[in-house]
Coordinates of C-alpha atoms in Angstrom, one line a residue:
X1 CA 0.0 0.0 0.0
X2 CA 1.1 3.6 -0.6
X3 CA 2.6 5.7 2.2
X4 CA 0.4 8.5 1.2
X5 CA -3.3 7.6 -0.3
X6 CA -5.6 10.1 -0.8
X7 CA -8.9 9.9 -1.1
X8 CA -11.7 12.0 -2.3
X9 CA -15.6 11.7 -1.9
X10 CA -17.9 12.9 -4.0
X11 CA -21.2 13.4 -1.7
X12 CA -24.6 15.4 -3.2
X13 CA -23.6 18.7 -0.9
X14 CA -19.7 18.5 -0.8
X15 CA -16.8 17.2 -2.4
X16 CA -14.1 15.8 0.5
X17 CA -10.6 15.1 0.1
X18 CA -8.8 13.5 3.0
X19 CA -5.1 12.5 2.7
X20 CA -3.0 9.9 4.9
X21 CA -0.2 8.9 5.8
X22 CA 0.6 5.1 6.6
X23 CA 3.1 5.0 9.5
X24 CA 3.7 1.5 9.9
X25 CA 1.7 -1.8 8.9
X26 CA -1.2 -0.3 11.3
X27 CA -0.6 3.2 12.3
X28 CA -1.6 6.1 10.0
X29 CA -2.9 9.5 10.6
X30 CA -4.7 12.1 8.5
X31 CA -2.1 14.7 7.1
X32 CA -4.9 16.7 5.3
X33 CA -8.4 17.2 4.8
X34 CA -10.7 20.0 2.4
X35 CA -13.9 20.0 1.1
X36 CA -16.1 22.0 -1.7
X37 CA -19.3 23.0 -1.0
X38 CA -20.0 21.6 -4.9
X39 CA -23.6 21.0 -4.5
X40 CA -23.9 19.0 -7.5
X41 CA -27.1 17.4 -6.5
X42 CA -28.5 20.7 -6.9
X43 CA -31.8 20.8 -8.8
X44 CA -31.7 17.5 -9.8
X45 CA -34.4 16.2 -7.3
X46 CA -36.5 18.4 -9.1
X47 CA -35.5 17.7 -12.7
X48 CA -35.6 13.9 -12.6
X49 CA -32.3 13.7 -11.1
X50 CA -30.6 14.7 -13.8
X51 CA -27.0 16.5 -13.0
X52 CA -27.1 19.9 -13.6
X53 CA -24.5 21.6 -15.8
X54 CA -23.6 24.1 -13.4
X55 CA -23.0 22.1 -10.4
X56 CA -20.9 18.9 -12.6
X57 CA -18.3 22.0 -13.7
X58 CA -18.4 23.0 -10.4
X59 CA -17.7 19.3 -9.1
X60 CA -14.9 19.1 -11.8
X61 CA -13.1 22.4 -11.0
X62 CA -12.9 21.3 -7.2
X63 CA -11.7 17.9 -9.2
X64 CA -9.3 19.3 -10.3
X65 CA -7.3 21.1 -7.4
X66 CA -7.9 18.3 -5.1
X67 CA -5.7 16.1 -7.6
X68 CA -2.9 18.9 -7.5
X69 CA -3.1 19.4 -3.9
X70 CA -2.8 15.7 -3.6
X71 CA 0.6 15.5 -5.6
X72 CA 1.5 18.5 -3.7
X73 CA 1.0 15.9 -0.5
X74 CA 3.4 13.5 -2.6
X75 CA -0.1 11.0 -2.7
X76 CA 1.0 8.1 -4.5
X77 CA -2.2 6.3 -4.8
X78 CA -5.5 8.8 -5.2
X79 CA -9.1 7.0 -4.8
X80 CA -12.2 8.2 -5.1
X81 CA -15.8 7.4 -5.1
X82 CA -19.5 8.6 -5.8
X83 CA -22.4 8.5 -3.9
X84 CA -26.0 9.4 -4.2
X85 CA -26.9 12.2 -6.4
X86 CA -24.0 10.5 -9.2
X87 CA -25.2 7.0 -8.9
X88 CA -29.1 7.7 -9.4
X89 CA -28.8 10.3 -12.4
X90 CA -30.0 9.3 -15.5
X91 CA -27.0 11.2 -17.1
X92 CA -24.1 10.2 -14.7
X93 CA -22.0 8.8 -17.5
X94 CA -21.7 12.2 -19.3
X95 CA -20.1 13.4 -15.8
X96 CA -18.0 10.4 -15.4
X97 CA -16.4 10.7 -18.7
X98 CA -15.9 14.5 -18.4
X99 CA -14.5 14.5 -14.9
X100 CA -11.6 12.0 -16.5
X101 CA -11.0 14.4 -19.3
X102 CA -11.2 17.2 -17.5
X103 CA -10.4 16.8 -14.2
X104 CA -7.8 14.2 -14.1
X105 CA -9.7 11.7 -12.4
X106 CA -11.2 8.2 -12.2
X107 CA -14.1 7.9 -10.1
X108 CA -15.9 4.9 -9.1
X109 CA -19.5 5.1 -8.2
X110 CA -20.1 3.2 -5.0
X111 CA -24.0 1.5 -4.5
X112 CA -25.8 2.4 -1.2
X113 CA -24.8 -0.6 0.4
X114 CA -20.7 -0.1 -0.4
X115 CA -21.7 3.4 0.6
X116 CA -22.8 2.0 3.7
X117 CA -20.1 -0.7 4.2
X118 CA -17.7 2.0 4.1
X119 CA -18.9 3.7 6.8
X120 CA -19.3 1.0 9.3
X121 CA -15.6 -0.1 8.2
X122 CA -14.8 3.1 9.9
X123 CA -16.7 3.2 12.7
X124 CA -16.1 -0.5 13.7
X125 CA -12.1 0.2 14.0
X126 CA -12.1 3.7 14.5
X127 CA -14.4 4.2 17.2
X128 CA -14.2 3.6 21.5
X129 CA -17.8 1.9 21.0
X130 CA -17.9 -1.4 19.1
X131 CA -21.4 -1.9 18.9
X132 CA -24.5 0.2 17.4
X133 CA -25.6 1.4 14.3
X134 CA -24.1 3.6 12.1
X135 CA -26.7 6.7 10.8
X136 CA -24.6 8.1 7.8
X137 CA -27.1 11.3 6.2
X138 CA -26.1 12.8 3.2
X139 CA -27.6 14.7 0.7
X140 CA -29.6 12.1 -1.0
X141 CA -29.1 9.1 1.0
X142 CA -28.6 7.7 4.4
X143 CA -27.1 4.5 5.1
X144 CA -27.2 2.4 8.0
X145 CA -25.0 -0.3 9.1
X146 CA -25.6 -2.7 12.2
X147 CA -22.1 -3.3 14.0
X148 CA -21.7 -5.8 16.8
X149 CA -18.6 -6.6 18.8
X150 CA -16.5 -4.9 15.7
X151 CA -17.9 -6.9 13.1
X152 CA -20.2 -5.3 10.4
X153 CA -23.9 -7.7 10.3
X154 CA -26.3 -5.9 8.2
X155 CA -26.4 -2.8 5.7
X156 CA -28.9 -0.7 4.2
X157 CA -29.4 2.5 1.9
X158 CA -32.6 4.6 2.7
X159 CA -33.4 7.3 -0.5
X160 CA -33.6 9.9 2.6
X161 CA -31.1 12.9 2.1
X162 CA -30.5 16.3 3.3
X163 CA -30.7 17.8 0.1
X164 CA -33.3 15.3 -1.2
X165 CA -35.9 16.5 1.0
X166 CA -34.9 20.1 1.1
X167 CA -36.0 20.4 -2.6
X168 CA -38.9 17.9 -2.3
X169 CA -40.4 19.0 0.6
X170 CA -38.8 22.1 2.9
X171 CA -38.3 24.8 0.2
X172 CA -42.2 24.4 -0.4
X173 CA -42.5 24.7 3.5
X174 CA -44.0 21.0 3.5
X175 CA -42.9 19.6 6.6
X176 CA -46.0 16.8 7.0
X177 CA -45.3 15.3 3.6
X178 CA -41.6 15.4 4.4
X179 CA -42.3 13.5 7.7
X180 CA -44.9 10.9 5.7
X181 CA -42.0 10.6 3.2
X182 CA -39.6 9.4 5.9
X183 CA -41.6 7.4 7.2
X184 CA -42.8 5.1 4.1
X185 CA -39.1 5.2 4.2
X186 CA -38.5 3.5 7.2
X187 CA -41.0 1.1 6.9
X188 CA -38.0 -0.9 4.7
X189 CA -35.9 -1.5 7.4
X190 CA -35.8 -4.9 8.8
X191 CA -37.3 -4.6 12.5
X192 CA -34.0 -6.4 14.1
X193 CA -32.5 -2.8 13.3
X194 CA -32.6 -1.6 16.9
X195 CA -30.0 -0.9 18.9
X196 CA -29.2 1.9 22.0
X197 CA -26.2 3.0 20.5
X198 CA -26.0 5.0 17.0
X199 CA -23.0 6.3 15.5
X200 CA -23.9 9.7 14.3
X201 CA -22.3 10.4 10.5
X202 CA -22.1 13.2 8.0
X203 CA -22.0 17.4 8.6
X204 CA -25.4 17.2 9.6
X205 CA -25.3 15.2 13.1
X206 CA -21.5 16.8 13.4
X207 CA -23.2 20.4 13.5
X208 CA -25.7 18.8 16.3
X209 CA -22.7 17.5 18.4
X210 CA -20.6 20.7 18.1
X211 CA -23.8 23.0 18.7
X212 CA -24.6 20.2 22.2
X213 CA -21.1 20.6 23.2
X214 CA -20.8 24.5 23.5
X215 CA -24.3 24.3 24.7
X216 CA -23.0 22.0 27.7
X217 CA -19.4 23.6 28.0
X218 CA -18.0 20.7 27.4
X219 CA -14.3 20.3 27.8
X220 CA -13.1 18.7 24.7
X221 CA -13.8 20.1 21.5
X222 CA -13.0 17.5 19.6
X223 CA -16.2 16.1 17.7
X224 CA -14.8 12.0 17.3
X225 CA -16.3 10.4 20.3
X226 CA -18.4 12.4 21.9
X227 CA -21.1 10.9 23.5
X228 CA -24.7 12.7 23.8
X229 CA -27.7 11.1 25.7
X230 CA -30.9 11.0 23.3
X231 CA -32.9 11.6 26.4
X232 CA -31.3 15.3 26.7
X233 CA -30.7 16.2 23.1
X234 CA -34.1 14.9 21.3
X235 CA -36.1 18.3 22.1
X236 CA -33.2 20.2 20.9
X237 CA -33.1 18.3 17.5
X238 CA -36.7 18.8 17.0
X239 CA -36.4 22.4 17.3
X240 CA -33.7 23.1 14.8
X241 CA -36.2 20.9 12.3
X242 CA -39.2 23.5 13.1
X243 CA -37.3 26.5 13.3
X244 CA -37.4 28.8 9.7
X245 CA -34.1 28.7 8.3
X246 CA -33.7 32.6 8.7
X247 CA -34.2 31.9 12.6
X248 CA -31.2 29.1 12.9
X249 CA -28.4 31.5 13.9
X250 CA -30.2 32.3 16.9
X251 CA -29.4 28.0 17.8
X252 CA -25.9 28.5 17.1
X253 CA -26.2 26.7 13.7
X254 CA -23.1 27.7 11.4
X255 CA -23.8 29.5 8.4
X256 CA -23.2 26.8 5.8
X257 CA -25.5 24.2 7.6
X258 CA -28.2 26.6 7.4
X259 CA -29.9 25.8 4.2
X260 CA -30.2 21.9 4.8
X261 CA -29.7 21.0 8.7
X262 CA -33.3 21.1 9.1
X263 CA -34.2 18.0 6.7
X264 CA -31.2 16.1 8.3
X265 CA -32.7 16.9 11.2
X266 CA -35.7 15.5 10.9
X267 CA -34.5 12.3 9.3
X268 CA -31.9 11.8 12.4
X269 CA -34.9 12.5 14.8
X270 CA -36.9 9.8 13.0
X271 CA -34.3 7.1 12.7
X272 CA -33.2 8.0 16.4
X273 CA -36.8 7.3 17.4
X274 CA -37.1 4.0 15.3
X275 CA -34.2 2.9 16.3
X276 CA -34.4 3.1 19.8
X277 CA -31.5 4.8 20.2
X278 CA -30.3 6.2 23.7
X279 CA -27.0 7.7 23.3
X280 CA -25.6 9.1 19.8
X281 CA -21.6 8.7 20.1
X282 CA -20.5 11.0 17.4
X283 CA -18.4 10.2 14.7
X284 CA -15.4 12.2 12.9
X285 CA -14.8 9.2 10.0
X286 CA -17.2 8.2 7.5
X287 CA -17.0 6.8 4.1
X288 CA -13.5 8.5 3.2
X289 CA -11.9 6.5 6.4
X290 CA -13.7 3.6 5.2
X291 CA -12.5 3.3 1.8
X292 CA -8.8 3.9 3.4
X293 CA -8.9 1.0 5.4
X294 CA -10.5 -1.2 3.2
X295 CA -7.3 -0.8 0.8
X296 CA -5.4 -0.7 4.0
X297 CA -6.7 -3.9 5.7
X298 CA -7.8 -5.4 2.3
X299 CA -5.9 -8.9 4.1
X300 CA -6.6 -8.5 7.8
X301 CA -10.7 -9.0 7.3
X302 CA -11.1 -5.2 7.0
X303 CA -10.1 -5.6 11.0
X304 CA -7.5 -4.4 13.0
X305 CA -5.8 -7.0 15.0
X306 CA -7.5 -6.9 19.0
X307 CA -5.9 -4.8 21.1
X308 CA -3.9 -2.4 18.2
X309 CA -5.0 1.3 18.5
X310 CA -3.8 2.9 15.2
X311 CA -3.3 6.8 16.6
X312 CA -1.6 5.1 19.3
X313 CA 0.9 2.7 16.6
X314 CA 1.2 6.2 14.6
X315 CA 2.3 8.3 17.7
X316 CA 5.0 5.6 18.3
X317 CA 5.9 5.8 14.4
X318 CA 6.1 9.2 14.6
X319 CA 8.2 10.3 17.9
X320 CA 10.4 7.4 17.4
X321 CA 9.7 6.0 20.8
X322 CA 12.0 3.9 22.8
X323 CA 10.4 0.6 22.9
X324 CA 12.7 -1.3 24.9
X325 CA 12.3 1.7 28.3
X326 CA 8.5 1.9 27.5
X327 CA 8.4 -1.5 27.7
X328 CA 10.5 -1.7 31.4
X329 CA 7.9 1.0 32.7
X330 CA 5.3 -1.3 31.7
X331 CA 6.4 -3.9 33.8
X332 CA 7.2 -2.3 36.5
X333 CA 4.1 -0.1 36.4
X334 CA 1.8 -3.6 36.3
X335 CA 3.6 -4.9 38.8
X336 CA 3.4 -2.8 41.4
X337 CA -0.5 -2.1 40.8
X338 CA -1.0 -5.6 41.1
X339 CA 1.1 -5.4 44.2
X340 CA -0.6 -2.7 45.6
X341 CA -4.4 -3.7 44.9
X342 CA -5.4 -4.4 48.2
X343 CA -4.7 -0.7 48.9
X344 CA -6.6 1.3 45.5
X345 CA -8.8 -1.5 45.1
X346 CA -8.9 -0.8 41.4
X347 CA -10.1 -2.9 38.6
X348 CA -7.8 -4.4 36.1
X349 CA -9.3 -2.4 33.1
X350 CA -7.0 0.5 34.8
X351 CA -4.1 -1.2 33.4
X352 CA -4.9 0.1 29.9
X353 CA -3.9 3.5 31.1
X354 CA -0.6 2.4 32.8
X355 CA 0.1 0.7 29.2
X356 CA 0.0 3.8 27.3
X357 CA 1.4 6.5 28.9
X358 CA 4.4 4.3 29.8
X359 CA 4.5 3.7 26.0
X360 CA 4.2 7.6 25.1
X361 CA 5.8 9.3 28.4
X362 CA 8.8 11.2 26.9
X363 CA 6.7 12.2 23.3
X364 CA 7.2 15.3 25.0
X365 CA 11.0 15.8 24.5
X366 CA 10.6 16.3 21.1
X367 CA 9.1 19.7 21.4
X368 CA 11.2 21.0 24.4
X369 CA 12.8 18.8 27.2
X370 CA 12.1 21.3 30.4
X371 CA 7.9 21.3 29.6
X372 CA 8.0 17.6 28.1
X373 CA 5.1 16.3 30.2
X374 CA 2.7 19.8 29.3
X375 CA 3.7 19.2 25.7
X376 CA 3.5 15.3 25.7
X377 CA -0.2 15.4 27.6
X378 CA -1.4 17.5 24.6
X379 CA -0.2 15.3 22.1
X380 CA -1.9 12.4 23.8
X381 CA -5.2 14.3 24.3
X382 CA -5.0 15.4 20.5
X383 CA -3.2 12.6 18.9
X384 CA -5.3 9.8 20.4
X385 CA -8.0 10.3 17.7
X386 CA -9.0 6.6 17.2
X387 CA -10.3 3.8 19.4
X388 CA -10.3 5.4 22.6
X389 CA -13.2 7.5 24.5
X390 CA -13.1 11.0 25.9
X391 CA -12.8 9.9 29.4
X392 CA -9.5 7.4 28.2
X393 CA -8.1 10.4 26.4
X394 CA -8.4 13.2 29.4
X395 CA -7.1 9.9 31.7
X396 CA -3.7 9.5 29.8
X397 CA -3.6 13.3 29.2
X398 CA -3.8 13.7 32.6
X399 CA -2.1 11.2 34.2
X400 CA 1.2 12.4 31.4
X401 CA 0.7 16.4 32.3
X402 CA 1.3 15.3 36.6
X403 CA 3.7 12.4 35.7
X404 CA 6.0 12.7 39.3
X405 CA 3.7 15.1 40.2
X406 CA 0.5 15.1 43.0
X407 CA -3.0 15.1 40.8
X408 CA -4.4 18.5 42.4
X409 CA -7.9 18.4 44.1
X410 CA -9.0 22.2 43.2
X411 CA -9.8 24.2 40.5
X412 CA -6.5 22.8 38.4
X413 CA -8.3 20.0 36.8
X414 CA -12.0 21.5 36.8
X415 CA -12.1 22.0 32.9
X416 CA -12.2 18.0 32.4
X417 CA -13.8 16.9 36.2
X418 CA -17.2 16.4 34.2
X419 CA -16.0 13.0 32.2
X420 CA -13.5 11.7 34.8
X421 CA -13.1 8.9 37.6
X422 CA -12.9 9.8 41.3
X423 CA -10.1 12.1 41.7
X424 CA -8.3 9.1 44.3
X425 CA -8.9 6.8 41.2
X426 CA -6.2 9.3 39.2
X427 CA -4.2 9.8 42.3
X428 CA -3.5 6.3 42.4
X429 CA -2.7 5.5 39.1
X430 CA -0.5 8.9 38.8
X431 CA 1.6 7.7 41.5
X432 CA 2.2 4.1 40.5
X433 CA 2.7 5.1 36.9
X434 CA 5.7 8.0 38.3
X435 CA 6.8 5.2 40.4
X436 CA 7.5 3.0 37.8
X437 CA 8.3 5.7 35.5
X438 CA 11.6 6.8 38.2
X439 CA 12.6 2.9 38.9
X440 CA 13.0 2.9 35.4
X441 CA 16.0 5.7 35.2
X442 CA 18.8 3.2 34.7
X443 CA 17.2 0.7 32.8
X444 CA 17.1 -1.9 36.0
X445 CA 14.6 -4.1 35.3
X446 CA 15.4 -6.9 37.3
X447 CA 12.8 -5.4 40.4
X448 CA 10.8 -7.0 42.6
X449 CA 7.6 -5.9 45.0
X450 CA 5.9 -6.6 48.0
X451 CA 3.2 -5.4 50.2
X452 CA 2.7 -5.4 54.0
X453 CA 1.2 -3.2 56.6
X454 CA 1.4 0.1 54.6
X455 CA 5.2 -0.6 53.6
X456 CA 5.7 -1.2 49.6
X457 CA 9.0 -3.2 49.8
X458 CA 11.1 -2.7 46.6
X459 CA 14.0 -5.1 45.7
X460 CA 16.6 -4.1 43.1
X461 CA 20.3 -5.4 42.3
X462 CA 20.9 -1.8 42.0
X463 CA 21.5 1.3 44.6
X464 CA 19.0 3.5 42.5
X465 CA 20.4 6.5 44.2
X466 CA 19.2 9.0 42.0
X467 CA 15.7 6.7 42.1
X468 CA 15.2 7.0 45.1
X469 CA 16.0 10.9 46.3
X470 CA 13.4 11.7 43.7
X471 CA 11.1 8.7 44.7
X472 CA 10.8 10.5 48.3
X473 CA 8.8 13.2 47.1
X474 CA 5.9 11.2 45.6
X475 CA 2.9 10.7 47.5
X476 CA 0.1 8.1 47.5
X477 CA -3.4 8.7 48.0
X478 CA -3.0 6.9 51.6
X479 CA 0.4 7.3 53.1
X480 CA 2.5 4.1 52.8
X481 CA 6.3 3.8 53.5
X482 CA 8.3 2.7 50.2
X483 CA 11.5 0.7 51.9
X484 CA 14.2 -0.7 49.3
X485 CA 16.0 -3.6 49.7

C-alpha cells in the first residue's frame, strides 16, 4: 500500500478530500483534509435527477485542485468514489467521462450498500464503541449499518437525504409530507435494526454535536467520540427541524449548515426514534476512512488485529519511541498495581492506562525537554484520535501532564472533572505510573515488589540513588512507607 493515499468523496452537498499517511503496517494518521461545497445534486431532485450543468463544472473544477493538492501531499495512490446524487442520475456517465478528461480523475461510483459498508468499516475500528448502528445522512441518501462486537452484520441504503428533502419538501414549507415521506421510508428496514447505540455520521449530526457541546461547555472540542444522551438532546433536535431557516443562527447553527440541517434533522430525529437509540456517540470518520482501510486492511478482514489502536501505533511511528524503556515502565508499572491492589482497590481495566502513557511518556521531549510532560499530555489528548473515548483520552492526558507530580484536588483539573473517575482513582494511578516511571531511570529491570502493613517493599540489584531521592517526594493517596532492599 502507498505511504500516502488520498482519497476523495464525492457526496450530493460537498466534495471531500482526505489524505494519509501510513506510518507503519497499522498506524496512519490524517495529514490533510478539504472539502467544496460543490452542490452537485443541486436541482436535480426536481429535474428527474438529472445532473445539472452548473454544479458537474463546479464538481470538476474542485476535481481538479484536489488532484494537484494531492501531488503536492506526494499521494501516490488517489481514490475516489461517488455517492448518491451521481449514482441515481439518469445522465451520470456524461459526468463520469468529463471528470476524467477534464479533471484528471477516475471515479468509481459506490451502491448504497458499499456506501454504507464503508462507513461502518470506519466506525467499527475507528471508534471507542464497538457496537451500534451507524446513521450516515447525506444529501440524497442515508445508510445504515448494524455493527456488533467490531464486526459489520447488516447494511442498508434509505433514498432519505439532506438535500433530497430540502427540494422535495422544505423549500415548499411542507414539513407533513416530508415526515410521511420518511416514514414510508423507514417502513423498509428490517425490525432487528434496533439498537441503543447510533454512531452519528455526516455534517449534519457533526453540526448537532458541536452546537450540544458549547451548549454544555464541554471540555473537549474534539467532535470523534463524543457521547450525547438521546434523552437530553431529542427536544433540541426537533427544534432546529421547526425553526425557519432565517431563525437558525439564533441556535448556534453555522452558516453553511443553514440551508439543509433542518431535513437532516428531521431524518436523524426519526431514525433515532425508530431505532431506539439512547446515546448518539459522534463520529469524525465516515465513508473517506472507510475506503482507506479497506485498501489498508484489504488482508486482515477489513479488522485491526484486538488490542492495536492505530493513533496510538502512529504516535510511536512518529516520535520514534524507545520501545525497549517503554516496555520496562510497563512492567514495572503492572507490577506494582497488582502489588498494591489491596490498597486502591482498582479494577484491572486501569491497566490500559498504565500501558499507554508508559509507551508515550517522553513524546514530550521532542518539542522541548524542560515542559515535556505539558507538551506530551497535549499530544496524547489530541493525537489519540481513534479507538479510545473521551474519558481514556483526558485519563492519559492527565495522568502524562502530573507524571512525578501530586493530581491536584482544586480548581486545576476542573475543565475535564465532568467525564473523569474519582479524583483518588487518578491519584492512584499517577503515583504508580511515576513510580515506575523513576525505577525505570537506569534501565534496571530486574525489580521485585511486596506489600505489607502500609510498607511497599522494593528489591533491586541496583542502589538506584538518583531513584530513590526523587522517589521521596511522591505521595500516595493513603500514606504508605516505600523501603528498598
Amino acid at each position: 500500500m502507498a505511504k500516502i493515499t488520498a482519497v476523495i468523496d464525492i457526496g450530493s452537498n460537498s466534495a471531500r478530500m482526505a489524505i494519509f499517511e501510513k506510518t507503519s503496517r497499522f498506524g496512519f494518521r490524517l495529514i490533510y483534509e478539504i472539502k467544496s461545497r460543490v452542490r452537485i445534486s443541486e436541482g436535480c431532485y426536481e429535474n428527474n435527477g438529472l445532473l445539472q450543468e452548473v454544479p458537474m463544472q463546479r464538481a470538476i473544477n474542485a476535481l481538479k485542485e484536489f488532484k494537484a493538492i494531492a501531488k503536492k501531499y506526494a499521494a501516490k495512490k488517489l481514490l475516489c468514489v461517488a455517492t448518491s446524487a451521481i449514482r441515481d442520475a439518469p445522465n451520470r456517465a456524461e459526468f463520469l467521462v468529463r471528470a476524467r478528461q477534464e479533471g484528471g480523475v477516475k471515479i468509481k461510483v459506490i451502491d448504497g450498500t458499499k456506501e454504507a459498508w464503508y462507513g461502518g468499516i470506519a466506525c467499527a475500528n475507528l471508534s471507542h464503541n464497538k457496537s451500534g448502528i451507524t446513521i450516515d445522512i447525506g444529501g440524497g441518501s442515508t445508510e445504515c449499518a448494524i455493527i456488533e462486537n467490531g464486526d459489520i452484520k447488516e447494511l442498508i441504503s434509505l433514498n432519505l437525504g439532506t438535500i433530497r428533502l430540502k427540494e422535495l419538501f422544505f423549500d415548499h414549507k411542507n414539513l407533513a409530507a416530508a415526515k410521511e415521506f420518511i416514514r414510508k421510508e423507514l417502513q423498509r428496514i428490517p425490525e432487528h435494526f434496533q439498537h441503543h447505540n447510533v454512531y452519528g455520521i455526516g455534517g449534519t449530526i457533526r453540526a448537532i454535536a458541536k452546537i450540544n457541546g458549547k451548549q454544555n461547555k464541554y471540555p473537549i472540542k474534539t467532535i470523534h467520540g463524543y457521547e450525547i444522551p438521546v434523552k437530553g438532546a431529542k427536544s433540541f433536535i426537533q427544534t432546529i427541524y421547526k425553526t425557519k431557516e432565517e431563525d437558525l443562527e439564533n441556535l448556534g447553527v453555522p452558516l453553511d449548515r443553514r440551508d439543509n440541517i433542518r431535513s437532516g434533522a428531521l431524518i436523524f430525529s426519526m431514525l433515532l426514534e425508530h431505532f431506539g437509540a439512547k446515546l448518539i456517540i459522534a463520529s469524525g470518520v465516515g465513508v473517506r476512512e472507510g475506503v482507506f482501510l479497506a485498501d489498508m486492511l484489504r488482508t486482515q478482514r477489513y479488522r485491526f488485529p484486538n488490542g492495536v489502536y492505530p493513533s496510538l501505533v502512529a504516535l510511536k511511528d512518529r516520535f520514534n519511541v524507545n520501545v525497549k524503556h517503554s516496555k520496562n515502565i510497563i512492567k514495572q508499572a503492572v507490577a506494582i498495581f497488582h502489588t498494591l491492589m489491596p490498597l486502591h482497590k482498582l479494577s484491572e481495566q486501569n491497566i490500559i492506562y498504565l500501558r499507554i502513557v508508559s509507551q508515550l511518556c517522553d513524546i514530550g521531549n521532542f518539542l522541548n525537554f524542560y515542559s515535556r510532560m505539558d507538551h506530551g499530555a497535549y499530544f496524547l489528548l489530541h493525537g489519540l484520535d481513534y479507538g479510545f473515548s473521551h474519558t481514556d483520552r483526558a485519563i492519559v492526558c492527565l495522568l502524562l501532564e502530573y507524571l512525578n507530580k501530586r493530581i491536584p484536588k482544586d480548581d486545576a483539573i476542573a475543565h475535564i472533572s465532568s467525564i473523569m473517575p474519582p479524583i483518588e482513582h487518578l491519584q492512584w494511578l499517577s503515583f504508580i505510573l511515576s513510580l515506575a516511571y523513576l525505577l525505570c531511570l537506569t534501565d534496571e529491570s530486574s525489580l521485585q515488589y511486596s506489600y505489607s502493613n502500609k510498607k511497599l517493599f522494593i528489591t533491586s540489584k541496583m542502589p538506584l540513588y538518583i531513584a530513590r531521592e526523587s522517589i521521596s517526594n511522591l505521595v500516595a493517596p493513603i500514606h504508605i512507607d516505600i523501603v528498598f532492599i
